[in-house]
mmCIF file of C-alpha atoms in Angstrom:
data_model
loop_
_atom_site.group_PDB
_atom_site.id
_atom_site.type_symbol
_atom_site.label_atom_id
_atom_site.label_comp_id
_atom_site.label_asym_id
_atom_site.label_seq_id
_atom_site.Cartn_x
_atom_site.Cartn_y
_atom_site.Cartn_z
ATOM 1 C CA MET X 1454 116.355 124.799 77.729
ATOM 2 C CA THR X 1455 119.777 123.610 78.796
ATOM 3 C CA ALA X 1456 120.416 122.741 82.407
ATOM 4 C CA PHE X 1457 122.785 125.628 82.988
ATOM 5 C CA GLN X 1458 120.383 128.359 81.873
ATOM 6 C CA THR X 1459 118.814 128.333 85.344
ATOM 7 C CA PRO X 1460 120.370 131.092 87.473
ATOM 8 C CA PRO X 1461 122.709 129.382 89.944
ATOM 9 C CA ALA X 1462 122.546 129.739 93.677
ATOM 10 C CA ALA X 1463 125.785 130.045 95.623
ATOM 11 C CA PRO X 1464 127.378 126.589 96.005
ATOM 12 C CA GLN X 1465 128.069 125.267 99.496
ATOM 13 C CA VAL X 1466 131.733 124.700 100.284
ATOM 14 C CA THR X 1467 133.562 123.565 103.362
ATOM 15 C CA ASP X 1468 135.285 126.181 105.488
ATOM 16 C CA ARG X 1469 138.723 125.142 104.300
ATOM 17 C CA LEU X 1470 137.689 125.630 100.649
ATOM 18 C CA ALA X 1471 135.878 128.938 101.166
ATOM 19 C CA GLY X 1472 137.371 131.641 99.009
ATOM 20 C CA ARG X 1473 139.584 129.136 97.216
ATOM 21 C CA PHE X 1474 137.091 127.025 95.267
ATOM 22 C CA ARG X 1475 134.845 128.154 92.436
ATOM 23 C CA ALA X 1476 133.122 126.526 89.484
ATOM 24 C CA ALA X 1477 133.341 127.565 85.850
ATOM 25 C CA ARG X 1478 131.831 126.268 82.626
ATOM 26 C CA GLY X 1479 134.087 123.854 80.750
ATOM 27 C CA SER X 1480 134.336 122.909 77.089
ATOM 28 C CA ALA X 1481 135.357 120.068 74.807
ATOM 29 C CA ASP X 1482 138.964 121.131 75.338
ATOM 30 C CA ASP X 1483 138.686 119.891 78.931
ATOM 31 C CA ALA X 1484 137.561 116.376 77.981
ATOM 32 C CA ALA X 1485 141.052 114.851 77.700
ATOM 33 C CA MET X 1486 142.073 116.280 81.077
ATOM 34 C CA ILE X 1487 138.959 114.892 82.782
ATOM 35 C CA GLU X 1488 139.334 111.491 81.157
ATOM 36 C CA GLY X 1489 142.927 111.422 82.400
ATOM 37 C CA TRP X 1490 141.751 111.987 85.965
ATOM 38 C CA ALA X 1491 139.160 109.226 85.587
ATOM 39 C CA GLY X 1492 141.690 106.814 84.116
ATOM 40 C CA ARG X 1493 144.205 107.372 86.929
ATOM 41 C CA ALA X 1494 141.454 106.872 89.486
ATOM 42 C CA GLY X 1495 140.375 103.608 87.834
ATOM 43 C CA TRP X 1496 136.868 104.882 87.087
ATOM 44 C CA SER X 1497 134.588 103.757 84.291
ATOM 45 C CA LEU X 1498 134.503 106.764 81.992
ATOM 46 C CA GLY X 1499 135.000 105.558 78.428
ATOM 47 C CA ARG X 1500 137.469 107.147 76.050
ATOM 48 C CA GLY X 1501 135.730 109.744 73.932
ATOM 49 C CA ASP X 1502 132.573 109.837 76.082
ATOM 50 C CA LEU X 1503 132.962 113.454 77.202
ATOM 51 C CA GLU X 1504 134.025 114.678 73.775
ATOM 52 C CA LEU X 1505 130.834 113.192 72.363
ATOM 53 C CA PHE X 1506 128.792 114.576 75.260
ATOM 54 C CA THR X 1507 130.026 118.128 74.728
ATOM 55 C CA ARG X 1508 129.015 118.004 71.061
ATOM 56 C CA HIS X 1509 125.424 117.558 72.201
ATOM 57 C CA ARG X 1510 125.564 119.664 75.365
ATOM 58 C CA PRO X 1511 128.197 122.376 74.708
ATOM 59 C CA GLY X 1512 127.564 124.068 78.065
ATOM 60 C CA GLY X 1513 127.124 120.894 80.055
ATOM 61 C CA LEU X 1514 130.572 120.567 81.640
ATOM 62 C CA LEU X 1515 131.319 122.227 84.963
ATOM 63 C CA ILE X 1516 134.949 122.543 86.052
ATOM 64 C CA GLY X 1517 135.928 122.995 89.702
ATOM 65 C CA LEU X 1518 138.855 125.355 90.256
ATOM 66 C CA LEU X 1519 140.967 125.409 93.412
ATOM 67 C CA ASP X 1520 143.076 128.558 93.581
ATOM 68 C CA GLY X 1521 142.462 128.861 89.848
ATOM 69 C CA ARG X 1522 143.677 125.345 89.050
ATOM 70 C CA PRO X 1523 141.268 122.797 87.473
ATOM 71 C CA VAL X 1524 140.797 119.972 89.989
ATOM 72 C CA SER X 1525 137.334 118.508 89.367
ATOM 73 C CA ALA X 1526 134.479 118.225 86.888
ATOM 74 C CA MET X 1527 130.841 117.253 86.559
ATOM 75 C CA ALA X 1528 128.635 116.901 83.472
ATOM 76 C CA THR X 1529 124.948 117.814 83.288
ATOM 77 C CA ALA X 1530 122.461 117.330 80.468
ATOM 78 C CA GLY X 1531 119.013 118.900 80.439
ATOM 79 C CA TYR X 1532 116.216 117.432 78.305
ATOM 80 C CA ASP X 1533 113.027 118.784 76.776
ATOM 81 C CA ASN X 1534 110.756 117.176 79.380
ATOM 82 C CA GLY X 1535 112.605 119.042 82.132
ATOM 83 C CA PHE X 1536 114.553 116.028 83.356
ATOM 84 C CA CYS X 1537 118.294 116.467 83.950
ATOM 85 C CA PHE X 1538 121.024 113.898 84.428
ATOM 86 C CA THR X 1539 124.239 114.885 86.136
ATOM 87 C CA GLY X 1540 127.303 112.722 86.545
ATOM 88 C CA ALA X 1541 130.939 112.189 85.630
ATOM 89 C CA LEU X 1542 131.855 113.650 89.013
ATOM 90 C CA VAL X 1543 135.620 113.340 88.774
ATOM 91 C CA VAL X 1544 138.314 114.801 91.031
ATOM 92 C CA ASP X 1545 141.994 114.956 90.144
ATOM 93 C CA PRO X 1546 143.375 112.032 92.201
ATOM 94 C CA GLY X 1547 145.996 114.338 93.695
ATOM 95 C CA PHE X 1548 143.251 116.476 95.269
ATOM 96 C CA ARG X 1549 140.890 113.841 96.627
ATOM 97 C CA GLY X 1550 139.928 113.817 100.289
ATOM 98 C CA ARG X 1551 139.568 117.601 100.552
ATOM 99 C CA GLY X 1552 135.812 117.936 100.054
ATOM 100 C CA ILE X 1553 136.231 119.011 96.441
ATOM 101 C CA GLY X 1554 133.851 116.378 95.092
ATOM 102 C CA ALA X 1555 131.058 117.535 97.401
ATOM 103 C CA ALA X 1556 131.709 121.191 96.554
ATOM 104 C CA THR X 1557 131.618 120.378 92.828
ATOM 105 C CA ALA X 1558 128.345 118.481 93.183
ATOM 106 C CA ASP X 1559 126.779 121.356 95.112
ATOM 107 C CA ALA X 1560 127.904 123.785 92.412
ATOM 108 C CA ALA X 1561 126.297 121.617 89.701
ATOM 109 C CA LEU X 1562 123.049 121.168 91.643
ATOM 110 C CA ALA X 1563 122.829 124.905 92.227
ATOM 111 C CA HIS X 1564 122.005 125.247 88.518
ATOM 112 C CA LEU X 1565 119.178 122.719 88.736
ATOM 113 C CA THR X 1566 116.794 124.313 91.224
ATOM 114 C CA ASP X 1567 113.235 122.894 90.989
ATOM 115 C CA LEU X 1568 114.144 120.474 88.176
ATOM 116 C CA PRO X 1569 113.932 116.665 88.377
ATOM 117 C CA VAL X 1570 117.487 115.309 88.453
ATOM 118 C CA GLY X 1571 118.990 111.833 88.179
ATOM 119 C CA LEU X 1572 122.525 110.690 88.939
ATOM 120 C CA GLU X 1573 124.683 107.725 89.887
ATOM 121 C CA ALA X 1574 126.049 108.233 93.404
ATOM 122 C CA PRO X 1575 129.133 106.408 94.650
ATOM 123 C CA PRO X 1576 128.523 104.727 98.036
ATOM 124 C CA GLU X 1577 130.499 107.352 99.934
ATOM 125 C CA LEU X 1578 128.239 110.142 98.582
ATOM 126 C CA ARG X 1579 124.877 108.394 98.939
ATOM 127 C CA GLU X 1580 124.053 110.150 102.220
ATOM 128 C CA PHE X 1581 125.322 113.444 100.813
ATOM 129 C CA PHE X 1582 122.813 113.304 97.954
ATOM 130 C CA ALA X 1583 120.030 111.934 100.180
ATOM 131 C CA ALA X 1584 120.430 115.030 102.353
ATOM 132 C CA ARG X 1585 119.796 117.089 99.214
ATOM 133 C CA GLY X 1586 116.493 115.405 98.420
ATOM 134 C CA PHE X 1587 117.626 112.452 96.292
ATOM 135 C CA ILE X 1588 115.846 109.094 96.545
ATOM 136 C CA THR X 1589 117.541 105.787 95.704
ATOM 137 C CA ARG X 1590 115.898 103.947 92.812
ATOM 138 C CA TRP X 1591 118.298 101.021 92.395
ATOM 139 C CA ARG X 1592 121.873 99.863 92.729
ATOM 140 C CA THR X 1593 124.063 99.834 89.636
ATOM 141 C CA ILE X 1594 126.759 97.167 89.614
ATOM 142 C CA ALA X 1595 129.879 97.352 87.496
ATOM 143 C CA PHE X 1596 130.956 93.890 86.318
ATOM 144 C CA ALA X 1597 134.352 93.260 84.749
ATOM 145 C CA SER X 1598 136.700 90.432 83.802
ATOM 146 C CA ALA X 1599 139.214 89.303 81.248
ATOM 147 C CA VAL X 1600 137.663 89.137 77.792
ATOM 148 C CA PRO X 1601 135.727 85.824 77.708
ATOM 149 C CA ALA X 1602 136.610 83.102 75.237
ATOM 150 C CA PRO X 1603 134.661 83.414 71.962
ATOM 151 C CA ARG X 1604 131.309 81.637 71.726
ATOM 152 C CA PRO X 1605 129.427 80.498 68.616
ATOM 153 C CA THR X 1606 128.146 83.418 66.552
ATOM 154 C CA ASN X 1607 124.394 83.950 66.378
ATOM 155 C CA PRO X 1608 123.347 84.609 62.752
ATOM 156 C CA HIS X 1609 120.805 87.194 63.907
ATOM 157 C CA VAL X 1610 123.564 89.446 65.271
ATOM 158 C CA MET X 1611 125.068 91.868 62.772
ATOM 159 C CA PRO X 1612 126.686 95.306 62.728
ATOM 160 C CA LEU X 1613 124.082 97.997 63.335
ATOM 161 C CA SER X 1614 123.155 99.631 60.024
ATOM 162 C CA ALA X 1615 122.210 103.246 59.425
ATOM 163 C CA ASP X 1616 118.533 102.400 58.915
ATOM 164 C CA GLN X 1617 118.459 100.667 62.307
ATOM 165 C CA LEU X 1618 119.656 103.704 64.267
ATOM 166 C CA GLY X 1619 116.111 105.052 64.667
ATOM 167 C CA PRO X 1620 114.733 101.819 66.170
ATOM 168 C CA ALA X 1621 117.870 101.596 68.306
ATOM 169 C CA ALA X 1622 117.222 105.069 69.727
ATOM 170 C CA ALA X 1623 113.670 103.961 70.516
ATOM 171 C CA PHE X 1624 115.127 101.313 72.840
ATOM 172 C CA ASP X 1625 117.072 104.060 74.571
ATOM 173 C CA GLY X 1626 113.851 106.038 74.970
ATOM 174 C CA HIS X 1627 112.273 103.161 76.911
ATOM 175 C CA CYS X 1628 115.239 102.905 79.268
ATOM 176 C CA PHE X 1629 116.083 106.541 80.029
ATOM 177 C CA PRO X 1630 113.726 109.109 81.607
ATOM 178 C CA ALA X 1631 113.945 111.508 78.648
ATOM 179 C CA GLU X 1632 114.186 111.463 74.856
ATOM 180 C CA ARG X 1633 117.791 111.782 73.659
ATOM 181 C CA THR X 1634 117.683 110.391 70.139
ATOM 182 C CA ALA X 1635 120.563 112.433 68.728
ATOM 183 C CA LEU X 1636 122.899 111.448 71.557
ATOM 184 C CA ALA X 1637 121.900 107.770 71.321
ATOM 185 C CA VAL X 1638 122.529 107.704 67.558
ATOM 186 C CA ASP X 1639 125.899 109.421 67.882
ATOM 187 C CA TRP X 1640 126.846 107.121 70.764
ATOM 188 C CA ALA X 1641 126.258 104.063 68.592
ATOM 189 C CA SER X 1642 127.835 105.370 65.402
ATOM 190 C CA GLY X 1643 130.628 107.666 66.562
ATOM 191 C CA ARG X 1644 134.354 107.249 66.132
ATOM 192 C CA ASP X 1645 135.964 104.206 67.812
ATOM 193 C CA ARG X 1646 132.557 102.666 68.616
ATOM 194 C CA TYR X 1647 131.243 99.354 67.406
ATOM 195 C CA ALA X 1648 127.510 98.616 67.537
ATOM 196 C CA VAL X 1649 125.663 95.397 66.779
ATOM 197 C CA GLY X 1650 121.974 94.640 66.563
ATOM 198 C CA TYR X 1651 119.877 91.494 66.885
ATOM 199 C CA VAL X 1652 117.615 91.361 63.827
ATOM 200 C CA GLN X 1653 114.917 88.749 63.303
ATOM 201 C CA ASP X 1654 111.886 88.927 61.017
ATOM 202 C CA ASN X 1655 113.111 92.374 59.903
ATOM 203 C CA ARG X 1656 112.776 93.706 63.451
ATOM 204 C CA LEU X 1657 115.455 94.979 65.807
ATOM 205 C CA HIS X 1658 115.166 93.042 69.078
ATOM 206 C CA GLY X 1659 118.084 94.737 70.802
ATOM 207 C CA TYR X 1660 121.454 96.343 70.297
ATOM 208 C CA GLY X 1661 124.707 96.990 72.095
ATOM 209 C CA VAL X 1662 127.673 99.318 71.775
ATOM 210 C CA LEU X 1663 131.350 98.662 72.488
ATOM 211 C CA ARG X 1664 133.693 101.552 73.162
ATOM 212 C CA PRO X 1665 137.274 101.884 74.402
ATOM 213 C CA GLY X 1666 137.856 102.504 78.087
ATOM 214 C CA PHE X 1667 140.610 102.833 80.643
ATOM 215 C CA GLY X 1668 141.921 99.369 81.443
ATOM 216 C CA ALA X 1669 138.918 97.648 79.860
ATOM 217 C CA ALA X 1670 136.742 97.888 76.774
ATOM 218 C CA ARG X 1671 133.267 98.955 77.835
ATOM 219 C CA ILE X 1672 129.887 97.606 76.727
ATOM 220 C CA GLY X 1673 127.122 100.162 77.039
ATOM 221 C CA PRO X 1674 124.353 100.475 76.308
ATOM 222 C CA LEU X 1675 123.041 96.940 75.975
ATOM 223 C CA TYR X 1676 119.289 96.662 75.332
ATOM 224 C CA ALA X 1677 117.431 93.437 74.583
ATOM 225 C CA THR X 1678 113.878 92.109 74.549
ATOM 226 C CA GLU X 1679 114.933 88.662 75.819
ATOM 227 C CA PRO X 1680 117.869 87.221 77.804
ATOM 228 C CA HIS X 1681 119.099 85.154 74.841
ATOM 229 C CA VAL X 1682 119.164 88.315 72.716
ATOM 230 C CA ALA X 1683 121.263 90.111 75.319
ATOM 231 C CA ALA X 1684 123.624 87.137 75.575
ATOM 232 C CA SER X 1685 124.150 86.978 71.810
ATOM 233 C CA LEU X 1686 124.846 90.700 71.609
ATOM 234 C CA PHE X 1687 127.248 90.560 74.558
ATOM 235 C CA ASP X 1688 129.151 87.640 73.036
ATOM 236 C CA ALA X 1689 129.553 89.416 69.694
ATOM 237 C CA LEU X 1690 130.826 92.593 71.351
ATOM 238 C CA ALA X 1691 133.204 90.706 73.626
ATOM 239 C CA GLU X 1692 134.625 88.752 70.703
ATOM 240 C CA TYR X 1693 135.147 91.964 68.743
ATOM 241 C CA ALA X 1694 136.906 93.523 71.737
ATOM 242 C CA GLY X 1695 139.266 90.567 71.945
ATOM 243 C CA GLN X 1696 139.998 90.720 68.223
ATOM 244 C CA ARG X 1697 140.976 94.375 68.656
ATOM 245 C CA GLY X 1698 143.422 93.588 71.436
ATOM 246 C CA ALA X 1699 141.352 94.342 74.545
ATOM 247 C CA ARG X 1700 142.341 92.228 77.531
ATOM 248 C CA ALA X 1701 139.410 93.103 79.788
ATOM 249 C CA ILE X 1702 135.769 94.023 79.371
ATOM 250 C CA ALA X 1703 133.314 95.834 81.641
ATOM 251 C CA ILE X 1704 129.611 96.640 81.789
ATOM 252 C CA ASP X 1705 127.355 98.547 84.215
ATOM 253 C CA ILE X 1706 124.040 96.836 84.950
ATOM 254 C CA PRO X 1707 120.927 97.706 86.984
ATOM 255 C CA GLU X 1708 120.630 95.268 89.889
ATOM 256 C CA PRO X 1709 116.808 94.968 89.548
ATOM 257 C CA ASN X 1710 117.318 93.098 86.249
ATOM 258 C CA PRO X 1711 118.271 89.579 87.408
ATOM 259 C CA ALA X 1712 118.754 88.413 83.820
ATOM 260 C CA ALA X 1713 121.521 90.996 83.419
ATOM 261 C CA ILE X 1714 123.264 89.695 86.540
ATOM 262 C CA ALA X 1715 122.933 86.123 85.286
ATOM 263 C CA LEU X 1716 124.434 87.107 81.929
ATOM 264 C CA CYS X 1717 127.494 88.614 83.605
ATOM 265 C CA GLU X 1718 127.950 85.611 85.869
ATOM 266 C CA THR X 1719 127.666 83.051 83.064
ATOM 267 C CA ARG X 1720 130.317 84.966 81.115
ATOM 268 C CA GLY X 1721 132.726 84.919 84.036
ATOM 269 C CA LEU X 1722 132.461 88.594 84.982
ATOM 270 C CA SER X 1723 132.726 89.572 88.638
ATOM 271 C CA HIS X 1724 131.441 92.462 90.753
ATOM 272 C CA ASP X 1725 133.918 95.309 90.352
ATOM 273 C CA SER X 1726 132.263 98.351 91.966
ATOM 274 C CA GLU X 1727 128.856 99.893 92.517
ATOM 275 C CA THR X 1728 126.910 103.135 92.484
ATOM 276 C CA PHE X 1729 123.315 104.038 93.309
ATOM 277 C CA ARG X 1730 120.854 105.483 90.817
ATOM 278 C CA MET X 1731 119.257 108.338 92.699
ATOM 279 C CA VAL X 1732 116.584 110.801 91.622
ATOM 280 C CA ARG X 1733 115.450 114.119 93.057
ATOM 281 C CA PRO X 1734 111.879 114.556 91.812
ATOM 282 C CA GLY X 1735 110.798 117.935 90.505
ATOM 283 C CA PRO X 1736 107.940 119.813 92.176
ATOM 284 C CA SER X 1737 105.606 119.467 89.181
ATOM 285 C CA ALA X 1738 107.132 117.173 86.539
ATOM 286 C CA ALA X 1739 106.382 113.472 86.876
ATOM 287 C CA GLU X 1740 109.314 111.096 86.750
ATOM 288 C CA ARG X 1741 109.117 109.012 83.576
ATOM 289 C CA ALA X 1742 109.387 105.288 84.242
ATOM 290 C CA VAL X 1743 112.076 103.189 82.595
ATOM 291 C CA ASP X 1744 111.865 99.547 81.492
ATOM 292 C CA LEU X 1745 114.571 97.737 83.425
ATOM 293 C CA THR X 1746 113.628 94.371 81.901
ATOM 294 C CA VAL X 1747 115.098 95.610 78.601
ATOM 295 C CA LEU X 1748 118.106 97.371 80.140
ATOM 296 C CA TYR X 1749 121.075 94.995 80.375
ATOM 297 C CA GLY X 1750 123.800 97.624 80.351
ATOM 298 C CA LEU X 1751 123.729 101.374 80.991
ATOM 299 C CA THR X 1752 124.962 103.771 78.334
ATOM 300 C CA SER X 1753 127.377 104.859 81.060
ATOM 301 C CA ARG X 1754 127.171 105.439 84.778
ATOM 302 C CA GLU X 1755 128.447 108.972 84.227
ATOM 303 C CA LEU X 1756 125.861 110.041 81.644
ATOM 304 C CA GLY X 1757 122.929 107.752 82.367
#
């Protein structure tokens, strides 16, 4: 079942938006427009992220329309265990400050009645989501800096091969509350993405993905069994980004993993922004735990 098959309730809107704002289902054709909004706002959405997302969740984009004009968007993915993740809440910078973001979020949540839902809330919307039953699980910190100087290459780090995509997706399964193998594989092997794995004794001990972003190349996800594995993967991805002309690099990390914070600090990255991972539990489905000791970098704040 996809998230948007649940009959929606009427979204809540502010008085000044009543009668003017409505939500409609988007498509892959809207991805470039939404990424443009995110880029102008300085947000962390990577280039190509939404195009890839819509291949796996064709009905997962919601577009907010003000007087018939597209002004906002939000993406929602439903998974087989009932869990949903909603994010990529983006408002056209020219229309911010009018309550459109809140109206868009309410429209998206109206489709998710009685389902467990996770999201990354910006600080200014934390109370908004708490009032709608969401509980804070952790803080997510975006770290960014100029691309670090190259470090010695670890011989165990190599480009991720096709036969390693299955074990790589298994890492994702330990660090996300639902199984999303097809998305994880496509994320690592899709166009304009570069993935490396740490292989020792014929076993994959972690992997990371580099993708283009707005203003900075983005690392995500980054999974590793040990801090030195994460560091070696990060260094290889950062060096590749620099070789391809990137001037800056960014990564989103869960604050409860101190080794991830230490990695960013030793590589000269600084705190750029933050969000809060929040979850609204479902009435019957248990929330699946994630292993934050292995999670050094989120796939993306927008998609989980």
